[in-house]
Structure formats: C-alpha cells, structure tokens
Amino acid sequence: MKYAEKKPLSIWSVLSFLILAAFSIFVIYPLALVLYKSVVDPFSGALTFDYFSRFFLKKFYWETMVNSLQVTVCATILASLLGLPMAYLMRSVKIRGSSFLNILIVISYLSPPFIGAYAWIQLLGRSGVVTQLVNDLFGIAFDGVYGFAGIMLVFTLQSFPLVYIYVSGALKNMDNSLNEAAESLGCGRFDRIRRIIVPLVMPTLLASALLVFMRVFADFGTPMLIGEGFKTMPVLVYTQFMGEVGGDDGFAAAICVIMIGLTLAMFFAQRILARRSTYAMTALKPMVAEQATGLRNLIAHGIVYFVTGLAILPQLVVVYTSFLRSNGGQVFTGGFALQSYEATLFAKDNDAILNTYLLGALSIALVVVIGVLVAYLSVRKRSAVNSALDTVTMFPFIIPGSVLGISFLFAFNSPPILISGTMLIMIIAFSVRRMPYTVRSSAAALGQISPSIEEAAISLGASETTTFARVTVPMMLPGVCAGAIMSWVTIISELSSSIILYTNANQTLTVSIYTEVIRGNYGNASAYATILTVTSILSLLLFYKVTGRRDISI
C-alpha cells in the first residue's frame, strides 16, 4: 500500500506560524500576565480576588469607573449628535469653502485630545483669556472649565470629526432615489432624515460611535490635564502603577482587567446592534449637494462654520501662543518671539522630535509589512491557523493604550525578554496598537483584486511568492500607503502607552508636550504641539496626494 507523500511545508505556513508566535508573545502573553497578576497574591502565590474587592468596595475607586462610563457615553452621544448633522449638511447643501472646511475638520481630529485640553485651559482656564474677559465684563467669578464640563467639551469637539468622516462616506454611497421617492410621497425633510437617512447610515454610525467610545474611554491626557478632581480609569491605573511610593502592580492589573472587560462588552454590543440594522445599498443615484436658499442656507452655513471654527480653535490657539514672548513659564509677557522654538528645537540633549519621527517610521514599516502579510494570509490562505492569526491581530483594537503599556512592562521588564526602557518596546507597542487598522484596510484592498490575476501570473510560470511580490503587493500598494499615512499620524500622536513606556532617552513629542504643560512651561508646550500639528497637516496633504482624493471617507 502506497502512502501519500507529505506535502512540504510552504513558506506561507511558516510565515503564519512565525507571525502567530510573535503575536502570542507580544499580545497574548502580556495580557495573560495582567490577568495572572490581578488574581494571584504576589507573596503566597494563592488565588485571590482581593484586588477586585478593594476596587468595588471603596467608593473612591469604583467611582472612577462610573466617571469613565459617564464621560465616554455622553461624549459618544454628543459626538454622534454633532457629527451626523454636520455630515448631512456638508453632503446635501452647497457650503462655500466646503473642501477647505473638510480639511480643517480632519486636522482637528488628527490632533491628540490632550492638546485640545491644554488649548482650552489657555482660553477657559482660571487665568484664560476668555475667562478673564467674561469675569471683567459681567463682574462674575467664573472658575474655569474644569472637571466633567471641560472633559466633555474637549472630547466632543475632538471626536465628532470621526463620526463626520464615517457618516459622510456612508452618505456618499447612499442611493438618493429613496430620499426622492419619499419626498414625492409627501414626506417632509425632517421625517425623511429620521425615517430613511438615519436608519440607512445607522451601521456606519454605530461603527464610528464604537471608535469614539474606545478613544474616549482609553484617553489619559485629557482628564489628567483638565479633570482635576474628576478622575477616570486611565488616570487611576496610571497613578496606581506609577505611584511615587512604589506602584501596586496587582491592583493596577485588576483595574486593567476591568477596563478590558468594559471595552469588550461595548465591542460586542456594537456588533450585535450593527448586525440587526444592516442594509445592502447600491448608489445608483448618489446624494449631490444642492444650492439652498433663504433661511435654510443661512442656518446651514452658520452651523457648519461655527462647529468647524470651534473644532479647529485649539490648534489655532496652540500655534498662536507658540510665538508669544513669555517669562519661561505660564506668563506671556506680550509681543512675539521665537524663544519657545529656541528652547525646544535647539535645546541640548533634546531628541524628542527625532525620536518621534524615528519611532513612527520604524513602527509604520513594521505595521505595513506584517499587516499586508496577515491580510494576505487571512484572505487568500484560509486555514484554522490563519483564522486564529486574524483574530489575535484584532485584540489590540479593544486594549486601551495605558493597559497595553502596563502589560508590556509586566512582561518585558526581566529576562528572558528584557526590552523595557528601550526604543524597541515602544516600537512594538505602537505597531501592535495600530496593526488592526492596517490589517483591515489591507484586507479590503486585497478583496478588490481578483484572484484570477494572480492565477494568470502563476500559469505563466511565476512562483507564488514572486506573484505576491510583483503582482499582488503593487496592486495593493495605493490603499496600503494611504492607510499607513493615517496610521503614522495616530502613532506620532500616541500618549497613553508612551507615558508609561518612555525613558529620557526615547521621549516623544506627545510626552514632551504633556510634561511641559504639567511643569507650566506653556510656551514650550505650544512649540512642541505646533510641530506635531504641522507634521499632521503635511501627512494629510500627502494622503490626498497618494489617494487623489480631497476628502477622507472610510
């Protein structure tokens, strides 16, 4: 009896196992260690739930969870209520300068939220320009926009552009004949929006709301800067882990587990709701912006200009204050000067800018290479291993940055893998966090390429690897590059994991901005923030150049 020869192990199988092993080490293992530390006593090694008991029995601790959920849910709702009308107005009404306004909205989203918090402190803080003006004019004692109100202001204006981008893309692909049919049947404008447009874009609205929820829930910088006594879970886990008198690793791990549980619950809730409200739609007659007249035209322009102005205001404040002369601290003495740039760009032993660009470039290179390979394996080489790989690469999507940073220090602060304090640990952390977005965008680009093109190349004598390198990858490249540029912007704006993993040798721009604000060096903070903002704008222009588009639709 002849036995069939074993099929030789292909290079794709080897890559699958190697990438899965890498993600097991840098995703599964750190998270498993967080779970282990949260339920095991460090002295006796016995199973314990004391850390969780401490969290839920003391009001000071569980109140941070209530605060986080309160801020996150309210900011998500307000961002949706602001982003949806903005997208509808920009798509249905001809707004003067709409292309420029669209760019401003996207720029306001690309900036880190904590920069918005710092800018609003400059305007509405206790010594803010607007605060002093209001107090002088009306003779009141307004104490500044801190706590819940300040956090909500920053998160709403910072997050609605994400809803706007998503919903705008959905409206662009919507068949407007449904809207016209309802109009011909006597349905009013408001009823058409409520009964046709909103249900059709609901899956997209839920998807964008989930991203807003994840971003707001995980943000550390904004509540730390403007929250004052209003503490959230990212602030609590940071203070517990980085405590001056020695951090409490077990308690910090328990908080991390609770945070992951909450984001998991939100993720699955969104998936269930989206599945129930999914519609198949073909844009035979896309929505076209029409010229409005009278009061409707005035109201539409007023809303769009006002909201866009508020959204971009923090960036304008930061750029303006970066050129003001100061006493080296919080007080601007009047007049313009370049002293803030001299103190940042030309300071000795200041590598924050170089570190940011270097870390971002290396992280993006790793994200693109592995992301394209994972997308190809999961789409073209379907197997149990590749399905597991696709699932594992999505885990970081629901992990807050502070949790990822803490898990990395738990896992890689001692042999056999000792990389804490190095640039490598930050590169891996950035890459792992942004990998899900690149995998999804690469898989979408690959889905638009017919397998018959690859089959034709193989039938002409090209090997499978040659076909992948010389046919598949070049065809995927425009979409991959566009995604990489946007991922680059989010990487250089990362604070939550950076603030935990950085050392003086690998400090980044976001960490420098945060530390300068904490020290009260507002001029230096503005200079750093301006450099980051200009970098984001140049990256956005490069995105437009690569894609040939003048808007971002997801």
Coordinates of C-alpha atoms in Angstrom, one line a residue:
M1 CA 0.0 0.0 0.0
K2 CA 1.4 3.4 -1.0
Y3 CA 1.2 6.3 1.3
A4 CA 0.7 9.7 0.0
E5 CA 3.7 11.9 0.3
K6 CA 3.5 14.6 2.9
K7 CA 3.0 18.0 1.4
P8 CA 6.2 20.1 2.1
L9 CA 5.8 23.0 4.5
S10 CA 5.2 26.1 2.4
I11 CA 6.7 29.5 3.1
W12 CA 3.2 30.8 3.8
S13 CA 2.7 28.1 6.5
V14 CA 6.0 29.1 8.1
L15 CA 5.0 32.8 8.0
S16 CA 1.7 32.0 9.6
F17 CA 3.3 30.2 12.5
L18 CA 6.0 32.8 12.9
I19 CA 3.6 35.8 13.0
L20 CA 1.2 33.9 15.3
A21 CA 4.1 33.1 17.6
A22 CA 5.1 36.8 17.6
F23 CA 1.6 38.0 18.4
S24 CA 1.3 35.3 21.1
I25 CA 4.5 36.7 22.7
F26 CA 3.6 40.4 22.4
V27 CA -0.2 40.3 22.8
I28 CA -1.4 37.1 24.4
Y29 CA 1.4 36.7 26.9
P30 CA 1.3 40.3 28.3
L31 CA -2.5 40.2 28.6
A32 CA -2.4 36.8 30.3
L33 CA 0.2 38.1 32.7
V34 CA -2.1 41.1 33.6
L35 CA -4.9 38.6 34.3
Y36 CA -2.5 36.4 36.4
K37 CA -1.2 39.3 38.5
S38 CA -4.8 40.5 39.1
V39 CA -5.9 37.2 40.8
V40 CA -2.7 35.9 42.4
D41 CA -1.2 37.1 45.7
P42 CA 2.5 38.1 45.0
F43 CA 3.7 36.8 48.4
S44 CA 1.8 33.5 48.9
G45 CA 1.1 32.7 45.2
A46 CA -2.5 31.8 46.2
L47 CA -5.6 32.7 44.2
T48 CA -7.2 35.9 45.4
F49 CA -9.8 38.4 44.4
D50 CA -8.8 41.0 47.0
Y51 CA -7.7 43.5 44.3
F52 CA -11.2 43.4 42.7
S53 CA -12.9 43.5 46.1
R54 CA -10.8 46.6 47.0
F55 CA -11.9 48.3 43.8
F56 CA -15.6 47.7 44.1
L57 CA -15.8 48.2 47.9
K58 CA -14.2 51.6 48.0
K59 CA -16.2 54.4 46.5
F60 CA -13.0 56.4 45.5
Y61 CA -12.1 53.5 43.2
W62 CA -15.4 52.4 41.7
E63 CA -16.4 56.0 41.2
T64 CA -13.7 56.3 38.6
M65 CA -15.4 53.6 36.6
V66 CA -18.7 55.5 36.8
N67 CA -16.9 58.7 35.8
S68 CA -15.3 56.9 32.8
L69 CA -18.5 55.4 31.6
Q70 CA -20.4 58.7 32.2
V71 CA -17.8 60.7 30.2
T72 CA -17.5 58.1 27.5
V73 CA -21.2 57.5 26.9
C74 CA -22.0 61.3 27.0
A75 CA -19.1 62.2 24.7
T76 CA -20.1 59.4 22.3
I77 CA -23.7 60.5 22.1
L78 CA -22.8 64.2 21.7
A79 CA -20.1 63.4 19.1
S80 CA -22.7 61.4 17.2
L81 CA -25.4 64.1 17.5
L82 CA -22.8 66.7 16.2
G83 CA -21.1 64.5 13.5
L84 CA -24.3 63.2 11.9
P85 CA -25.9 66.7 11.1
M86 CA -22.5 68.0 10.0
A87 CA -22.1 65.2 7.6
Y88 CA -25.6 65.6 6.3
L89 CA -25.3 69.3 5.8
M90 CA -22.0 69.0 4.0
R91 CA -23.3 66.3 1.7
S92 CA -26.8 67.8 1.0
V93 CA -26.1 71.6 0.9
K94 CA -23.6 73.5 -1.1
I95 CA -21.4 75.1 1.5
R96 CA -18.9 77.8 0.5
G97 CA -15.4 76.6 1.0
S98 CA -16.6 73.0 1.8
S99 CA -13.3 71.4 0.7
F100 CA -11.3 73.7 3.0
L101 CA -13.7 73.1 5.8
N102 CA -13.4 69.4 5.4
I103 CA -9.6 69.6 5.7
L104 CA -10.0 71.7 8.9
I105 CA -12.4 69.1 10.4
V106 CA -10.0 66.3 9.6
I107 CA -7.0 68.3 11.1
S108 CA -8.9 68.9 14.3
Y109 CA -9.4 65.1 14.6
L110 CA -5.7 64.2 13.9
S111 CA -4.5 66.3 16.8
P112 CA -4.2 64.5 20.1
P113 CA -7.2 65.2 22.5
F114 CA -4.9 66.4 25.3
I115 CA -3.6 69.2 23.1
G116 CA -7.2 70.4 22.9
A117 CA -7.4 70.2 26.7
Y118 CA -4.3 72.3 27.0
A119 CA -5.6 74.9 24.5
W120 CA -9.0 75.2 26.3
I121 CA -7.1 75.8 29.5
Q122 CA -5.5 78.7 27.8
L123 CA -8.9 80.0 26.8
L124 CA -11.2 79.0 29.6
G125 CA -8.9 78.1 32.5
R126 CA -8.8 80.1 35.6
S127 CA -6.3 82.6 34.0
G128 CA -7.6 82.0 30.5
V129 CA -8.2 84.8 28.0
V130 CA -12.0 84.2 27.7
T131 CA -12.4 83.6 31.5
Q132 CA -10.8 86.9 32.3
L133 CA -12.9 88.7 29.7
V134 CA -16.1 87.2 31.0
N135 CA -15.3 88.0 34.6
D136 CA -14.4 91.6 33.8
L137 CA -17.4 92.2 31.6
F138 CA -20.1 90.7 33.8
G139 CA -18.4 91.0 37.2
I140 CA -18.7 87.3 38.0
A141 CA -16.2 84.8 39.3
F142 CA -16.1 82.1 36.7
D143 CA -13.6 79.5 37.9
G144 CA -12.7 78.0 34.6
V145 CA -13.8 75.0 32.6
Y146 CA -12.5 72.1 34.6
G147 CA -13.9 68.7 35.7
F148 CA -16.7 67.0 33.8
A149 CA -17.7 70.0 31.7
G150 CA -14.2 70.6 30.5
I151 CA -13.6 67.0 29.6
M152 CA -16.9 66.8 27.7
L153 CA -16.1 69.9 25.8
V154 CA -12.7 68.6 24.7
F155 CA -13.9 65.1 23.9
T156 CA -17.0 66.2 22.0
L157 CA -15.1 68.6 19.7
Q158 CA -12.2 66.2 19.3
S159 CA -14.4 63.1 18.5
F160 CA -17.2 64.4 16.3
P161 CA -14.9 64.6 13.2
L162 CA -14.5 60.8 13.4
V163 CA -18.3 60.3 13.2
Y164 CA -18.4 63.0 10.5
I165 CA -15.8 61.2 8.4
Y166 CA -17.6 57.8 8.6
V167 CA -21.1 59.1 8.1
S168 CA -20.0 61.3 5.2
G169 CA -18.6 58.3 3.5
A170 CA -21.9 56.4 4.0
L171 CA -24.0 59.3 2.7
K172 CA -21.7 59.5 -0.4
N173 CA -22.6 55.8 -1.2
M174 CA -26.3 56.1 -0.4
D175 CA -28.9 55.9 -3.2
N176 CA -30.7 59.3 -3.1
S177 CA -33.6 57.9 -5.1
L178 CA -35.0 56.5 -1.9
N179 CA -35.0 60.0 -0.4
E180 CA -36.6 61.5 -3.6
A181 CA -39.3 58.8 -3.6
A182 CA -40.2 59.7 0.0
E183 CA -40.3 63.3 -0.9
S184 CA -42.7 62.6 -3.9
L185 CA -45.0 60.8 -1.5
G186 CA -45.3 63.9 0.7
C187 CA -42.7 63.1 3.4
G188 CA -41.2 66.2 4.9
R189 CA -37.5 66.9 5.2
F190 CA -37.2 66.1 8.9
D191 CA -39.2 62.9 8.5
R192 CA -37.0 61.8 5.6
I193 CA -33.9 62.3 7.7
R194 CA -35.5 60.4 10.7
R195 CA -37.1 57.5 8.8
I196 CA -34.8 57.0 5.8
I197 CA -31.4 58.5 6.1
V198 CA -30.6 57.8 9.7
P199 CA -31.7 54.1 9.5
L200 CA -29.6 53.6 6.4
V201 CA -26.4 55.1 7.9
M202 CA -27.1 53.5 11.3
P203 CA -24.5 50.7 10.9
T204 CA -21.9 53.2 10.0
L205 CA -22.9 55.5 12.8
L206 CA -22.6 52.6 15.3
A207 CA -19.2 51.7 13.9
S208 CA -17.9 55.3 14.3
A209 CA -19.5 55.5 17.8
L210 CA -17.6 52.4 18.8
L211 CA -14.3 54.1 17.7
V212 CA -15.2 57.2 19.6
F213 CA -16.1 55.2 22.7
M214 CA -12.7 53.3 22.5
R215 CA -10.8 56.5 22.0
V216 CA -12.5 58.5 24.8
F217 CA -12.5 55.6 27.3
A218 CA -8.8 55.0 26.8
D219 CA -7.6 58.6 26.8
F220 CA -5.3 59.5 29.6
G221 CA -4.1 63.0 28.9
T222 CA -7.3 65.0 28.8
P223 CA -8.8 64.0 32.2
M224 CA -5.3 64.3 33.7
L225 CA -4.9 67.9 32.5
I226 CA -8.4 69.3 32.8
G227 CA -10.2 66.9 35.0
E228 CA -8.7 68.0 38.3
G229 CA -10.8 66.1 40.9
F230 CA -12.8 64.2 38.2
K231 CA -10.7 61.1 37.9
T232 CA -11.2 58.4 35.2
M233 CA -9.9 54.8 35.0
P234 CA -6.9 55.6 32.8
V235 CA -5.8 58.2 35.3
L236 CA -6.4 55.8 38.2
V237 CA -4.4 52.9 36.6
Y238 CA -1.6 55.3 35.8
T239 CA -1.3 56.7 39.3
Q240 CA -1.6 53.2 40.9
F241 CA 1.1 51.7 38.6
M242 CA 3.5 54.7 38.6
G243 CA 2.9 55.7 42.3
E244 CA 5.8 57.6 43.9
V245 CA 5.9 55.3 46.9
G246 CA 6.0 52.2 44.7
G247 CA 3.2 51.2 42.5
D248 CA 0.7 48.5 43.3
D249 CA 1.1 46.1 40.4
G250 CA -1.6 43.7 41.4
F251 CA -4.2 46.4 41.9
A252 CA -3.2 48.1 38.7
A253 CA -3.6 44.8 36.9
A254 CA -7.1 44.3 38.3
I255 CA -8.1 47.8 37.0
C256 CA -6.6 46.8 33.6
V257 CA -8.8 43.7 33.6
I258 CA -11.9 45.7 34.4
M259 CA -11.1 48.2 31.6
I260 CA -10.6 45.4 29.1
G261 CA -13.9 43.8 30.2
L262 CA -15.8 47.1 29.7
T263 CA -14.3 47.6 26.2
L264 CA -15.1 44.0 25.3
A265 CA -18.7 44.4 26.4
M266 CA -19.0 47.6 24.3
F267 CA -17.4 46.0 21.3
F268 CA -19.8 43.0 21.3
A269 CA -22.8 45.2 22.0
Q270 CA -21.9 47.3 18.9
R271 CA -21.5 44.2 16.8
I272 CA -24.9 42.9 17.8
L273 CA -26.7 46.3 17.2
A274 CA -24.9 46.7 13.8
R275 CA -25.9 43.2 12.7
R276 CA -29.6 44.0 13.4
S277 CA -29.6 47.2 11.4
T278 CA -27.5 46.3 8.3
Y279 CA -28.8 47.2 4.9
A280 CA -27.5 46.4 1.4
M281 CA -27.4 49.5 -0.7
T282 CA -26.1 50.5 -4.2
A283 CA -25.6 54.1 -5.0
L284 CA -27.3 54.2 -8.4
K285 CA -28.0 57.9 -7.8
P286 CA -25.6 59.3 -5.2
M287 CA -26.5 62.2 -3.0
V288 CA -25.5 65.5 -4.6
A289 CA -25.2 68.8 -2.7
E290 CA -27.8 71.3 -3.7
Q291 CA -27.8 75.1 -3.5
A292 CA -30.0 76.1 -0.6
T293 CA -31.8 79.5 -0.4
G294 CA -33.1 81.8 2.3
L295 CA -33.1 80.9 6.0
R296 CA -32.1 77.2 5.3
N297 CA -29.0 78.3 3.5
L298 CA -28.1 80.8 6.3
I299 CA -28.7 78.2 9.1
A300 CA -26.7 75.5 7.3
H301 CA -23.7 77.8 6.7
G302 CA -23.9 79.2 10.3
I303 CA -23.9 75.7 11.8
V304 CA -21.1 74.3 9.7
Y305 CA -18.8 77.4 10.1
F306 CA -19.5 77.7 13.9
V307 CA -18.8 74.0 14.6
T308 CA -15.7 73.8 12.4
G309 CA -14.4 77.0 14.0
L310 CA -14.8 75.6 17.5
A311 CA -13.1 72.3 16.4
I312 CA -10.1 74.0 14.9
L313 CA -9.8 76.7 17.6
P314 CA -7.5 74.7 19.9
Q315 CA -4.9 74.2 17.0
L316 CA -5.0 78.0 16.2
V317 CA -4.6 78.8 19.9
V318 CA -1.6 76.5 20.2
V319 CA 0.1 77.9 17.1
Y320 CA -0.5 81.5 18.2
T321 CA 0.8 81.0 21.7
S322 CA 3.9 79.3 20.4
F323 CA 5.1 82.6 19.0
L324 CA 4.3 84.7 22.2
R325 CA 7.1 86.0 24.4
S326 CA 7.0 84.5 27.9
N327 CA 8.9 84.6 31.1
G328 CA 9.8 80.9 30.6
G329 CA 6.7 79.7 32.5
Q330 CA 2.9 80.3 32.4
V331 CA 3.0 84.0 31.9
F332 CA 3.1 85.5 28.4
T333 CA 4.8 89.0 28.7
G334 CA 3.5 90.4 25.4
G335 CA 4.9 90.6 22.0
F336 CA 6.1 87.9 19.7
A337 CA 9.3 86.0 19.9
L338 CA 10.9 82.7 18.8
Q339 CA 12.1 81.8 22.3
S340 CA 9.8 78.8 22.6
Y341 CA 11.2 77.3 19.5
E342 CA 14.8 78.1 20.6
A343 CA 14.1 76.3 23.9
T344 CA 12.7 73.3 22.1
L345 CA 14.3 72.9 18.7
F346 CA 17.8 73.9 19.6
A347 CA 18.0 72.8 23.2
K348 CA 20.8 70.5 24.1
D349 CA 20.1 66.8 24.6
N350 CA 16.6 67.3 23.2
D351 CA 15.8 64.4 20.9
A352 CA 12.0 64.4 21.3
I353 CA 11.4 65.4 17.7
L354 CA 13.9 63.0 16.2
N355 CA 12.6 60.2 18.5
T356 CA 9.0 60.8 17.4
Y357 CA 9.8 60.6 13.7
L358 CA 12.2 57.6 14.1
L359 CA 9.8 55.7 16.3
G360 CA 6.9 56.5 13.9
A361 CA 8.8 55.5 10.8
L362 CA 10.0 52.2 12.2
S363 CA 6.6 51.3 13.7
I364 CA 4.9 52.1 10.4
A365 CA 7.4 49.9 8.4
L366 CA 6.7 47.0 10.8
V367 CA 2.9 47.6 10.7
V368 CA 2.8 47.7 6.8
V369 CA 5.0 44.6 6.3
I370 CA 3.2 42.4 8.9
G371 CA -0.2 43.9 8.2
V372 CA 0.0 43.1 4.5
L373 CA 1.2 39.6 5.2
V374 CA -1.6 38.9 7.7
A375 CA -4.2 40.3 5.3
Y376 CA -2.9 38.1 2.5
L377 CA -2.8 35.0 4.7
S378 CA -6.3 35.6 6.1
V379 CA -7.9 36.3 2.7
R380 CA -6.0 34.1 0.3
K381 CA -4.7 31.3 2.5
R382 CA -7.7 30.4 4.7
S383 CA -6.9 27.9 7.4
A384 CA -7.5 27.4 11.1
V385 CA -4.1 28.9 11.9
N386 CA -4.7 32.0 9.7
S387 CA -8.2 32.4 11.2
A388 CA -6.6 32.4 14.7
L389 CA -4.0 34.9 13.4
D390 CA -6.7 37.2 12.1
T391 CA -8.5 37.1 15.5
V392 CA -5.3 37.7 17.6
T393 CA -4.3 40.7 15.5
M394 CA -7.7 42.3 16.3
F395 CA -7.2 42.0 20.1
P396 CA -5.2 45.3 20.4
F397 CA -8.2 47.1 18.9
I398 CA -10.0 46.9 22.3
I399 CA -7.0 47.4 24.6
P400 CA -6.5 50.9 26.0
G401 CA -3.0 52.3 25.5
S402 CA -2.3 52.6 29.2
V403 CA -3.3 48.9 29.7
L404 CA -1.0 47.8 26.8
G405 CA 1.9 49.8 28.3
I406 CA 1.5 48.3 31.7
S407 CA 1.2 44.8 30.3
F408 CA 4.4 45.3 28.3
L409 CA 6.3 46.3 31.5
F410 CA 4.9 43.3 33.3
A411 CA 6.1 41.0 30.5
F412 CA 9.3 42.5 29.3
N413 CA 10.9 44.0 32.4
S414 CA 13.0 41.0 33.2
P415 CA 14.7 38.1 31.3
P416 CA 14.3 36.2 29.1
I417 CA 12.9 39.2 27.1
L418 CA 14.3 42.4 28.7
I419 CA 13.4 45.3 26.5
S420 CA 11.8 47.8 28.9
G421 CA 13.4 51.2 28.7
T422 CA 14.5 50.7 25.1
M423 CA 13.2 52.1 21.9
L424 CA 12.2 48.6 20.8
I425 CA 9.5 48.2 23.3
M426 CA 7.8 51.4 22.2
I427 CA 8.1 50.4 18.5
I428 CA 6.4 47.0 19.3
A429 CA 3.7 48.7 21.4
F430 CA 2.9 51.3 18.7
S431 CA 2.9 48.6 16.0
V432 CA 0.7 46.2 17.9
R433 CA -1.9 49.0 18.7
R434 CA -2.2 50.1 15.0
M435 CA -1.9 46.7 13.4
P436 CA -5.7 46.0 13.4
Y437 CA -6.4 49.1 11.2
T438 CA -3.8 48.2 8.7
V439 CA -4.9 44.5 8.5
R440 CA -8.5 45.6 7.8
S441 CA -7.5 48.2 5.2
S442 CA -5.1 45.8 3.5
A443 CA -7.7 43.0 3.5
A444 CA -10.2 45.5 1.9
A445 CA -7.7 46.4 -0.8
L446 CA -6.9 42.7 -1.4
G447 CA -10.6 41.9 -1.6
Q448 CA -10.9 44.3 -4.7
I449 CA -8.2 42.3 -6.5
S450 CA -9.5 39.3 -8.5
P451 CA -7.7 36.0 -7.7
S452 CA -7.7 35.3 -11.4
I453 CA -4.9 37.9 -11.9
E454 CA -2.7 36.0 -9.5
E455 CA -3.7 32.7 -11.1
A456 CA -2.7 34.1 -14.6
A457 CA 0.7 35.0 -13.3
I458 CA 1.3 31.6 -11.8
S459 CA 0.1 29.9 -15.1
L460 CA 2.8 31.9 -16.9
G461 CA 5.5 30.4 -14.8
A462 CA 5.8 32.8 -11.9
S463 CA 6.1 31.3 -8.4
E464 CA 3.5 32.0 -5.7
T465 CA 6.0 34.2 -3.8
T466 CA 7.0 36.1 -7.0
T467 CA 3.4 36.7 -7.9
F468 CA 2.7 38.0 -4.4
A469 CA 5.8 40.4 -4.5
R470 CA 5.4 41.6 -8.1
V471 CA 1.7 41.5 -8.8
T472 CA -0.4 41.4 -5.6
V473 CA 1.6 43.9 -3.4
P474 CA 1.9 46.6 -6.2
M475 CA -1.8 46.4 -6.8
M476 CA -2.5 46.8 -3.0
L477 CA 0.1 49.5 -2.5
P478 CA -2.1 52.7 -3.0
G479 CA -4.6 51.6 -0.4
V480 CA -1.9 50.3 2.0
C481 CA 0.1 53.5 1.7
A482 CA -3.0 55.7 2.3
G483 CA -3.8 53.6 5.5
A484 CA -0.1 53.8 6.5
I485 CA -0.1 57.6 6.4
M486 CA -3.1 57.9 8.6
S487 CA -1.7 55.3 11.0
W488 CA 1.5 57.3 11.1
V489 CA -0.4 60.3 12.3
T490 CA -2.0 58.3 15.1
I491 CA 1.3 56.8 16.1
I492 CA 3.1 60.1 16.5
S493 CA 0.1 61.4 18.5
E494 CA 0.2 58.5 20.9
L495 CA 0.4 59.4 24.6
S496 CA -1.4 56.7 26.7
S497 CA 1.2 54.0 26.2
S498 CA 4.1 56.3 25.6
I499 CA 3.8 58.0 29.0
I500 CA 4.3 54.6 30.6
L501 CA 7.0 53.1 28.4
Y502 CA 9.2 56.1 27.7
T503 CA 12.5 57.0 29.2
N504 CA 14.5 60.2 28.9
A505 CA 16.5 58.6 26.0
N506 CA 13.4 57.9 23.9
Q507 CA 11.0 60.7 24.9
T508 CA 8.5 61.7 22.2
L509 CA 6.7 64.9 21.2
T510 CA 3.5 63.9 23.0
V511 CA 5.3 63.1 26.2
S512 CA 7.3 66.4 25.9
I513 CA 4.0 68.4 25.4
Y514 CA 2.4 66.7 28.4
T515 CA 5.4 67.2 30.7
E516 CA 5.8 70.8 29.7
V517 CA 2.2 71.5 30.5
I518 CA 2.5 69.8 33.9
R519 CA 5.6 72.0 34.6
G520 CA 3.7 75.1 33.5
N521 CA 6.0 75.8 30.5
Y522 CA 3.1 76.7 28.2
G523 CA 5.3 78.4 25.6
N524 CA 7.5 75.2 25.1
A525 CA 4.4 73.0 25.1
S526 CA 2.9 75.2 22.3
A527 CA 6.0 75.0 20.3
Y528 CA 6.1 71.2 20.5
A529 CA 2.3 71.0 19.8
T530 CA 2.7 73.2 16.7
I531 CA 5.5 71.0 15.3
L532 CA 3.2 68.0 15.8
T533 CA 0.2 69.8 14.2
V534 CA 2.3 70.8 11.2
T535 CA 3.5 67.2 10.8
S536 CA -0.1 66.0 10.9
I537 CA -1.1 68.6 8.2
L538 CA 1.8 67.6 5.9
S539 CA 0.9 63.9 6.4
L540 CA -2.7 64.7 5.5
L541 CA -1.6 66.6 2.3
L542 CA 0.5 63.5 1.4
F543 CA -2.6 61.3 1.9
Y544 CA -4.5 63.4 -0.5
K545 CA -1.7 63.3 -3.0
V546 CA -1.4 59.5 -2.7
T547 CA -5.1 58.8 -3.0
G548 CA -6.0 61.6 -5.4
R549 CA -9.0 62.4 -3.2
R550 CA -9.9 65.6 -1.4
D551 CA -11.8 64.0 1.5
I552 CA -11.4 61.1 3.8
S553 CA -14.2 58.5 3.6
I554 CA -13.9 55.3 5.4

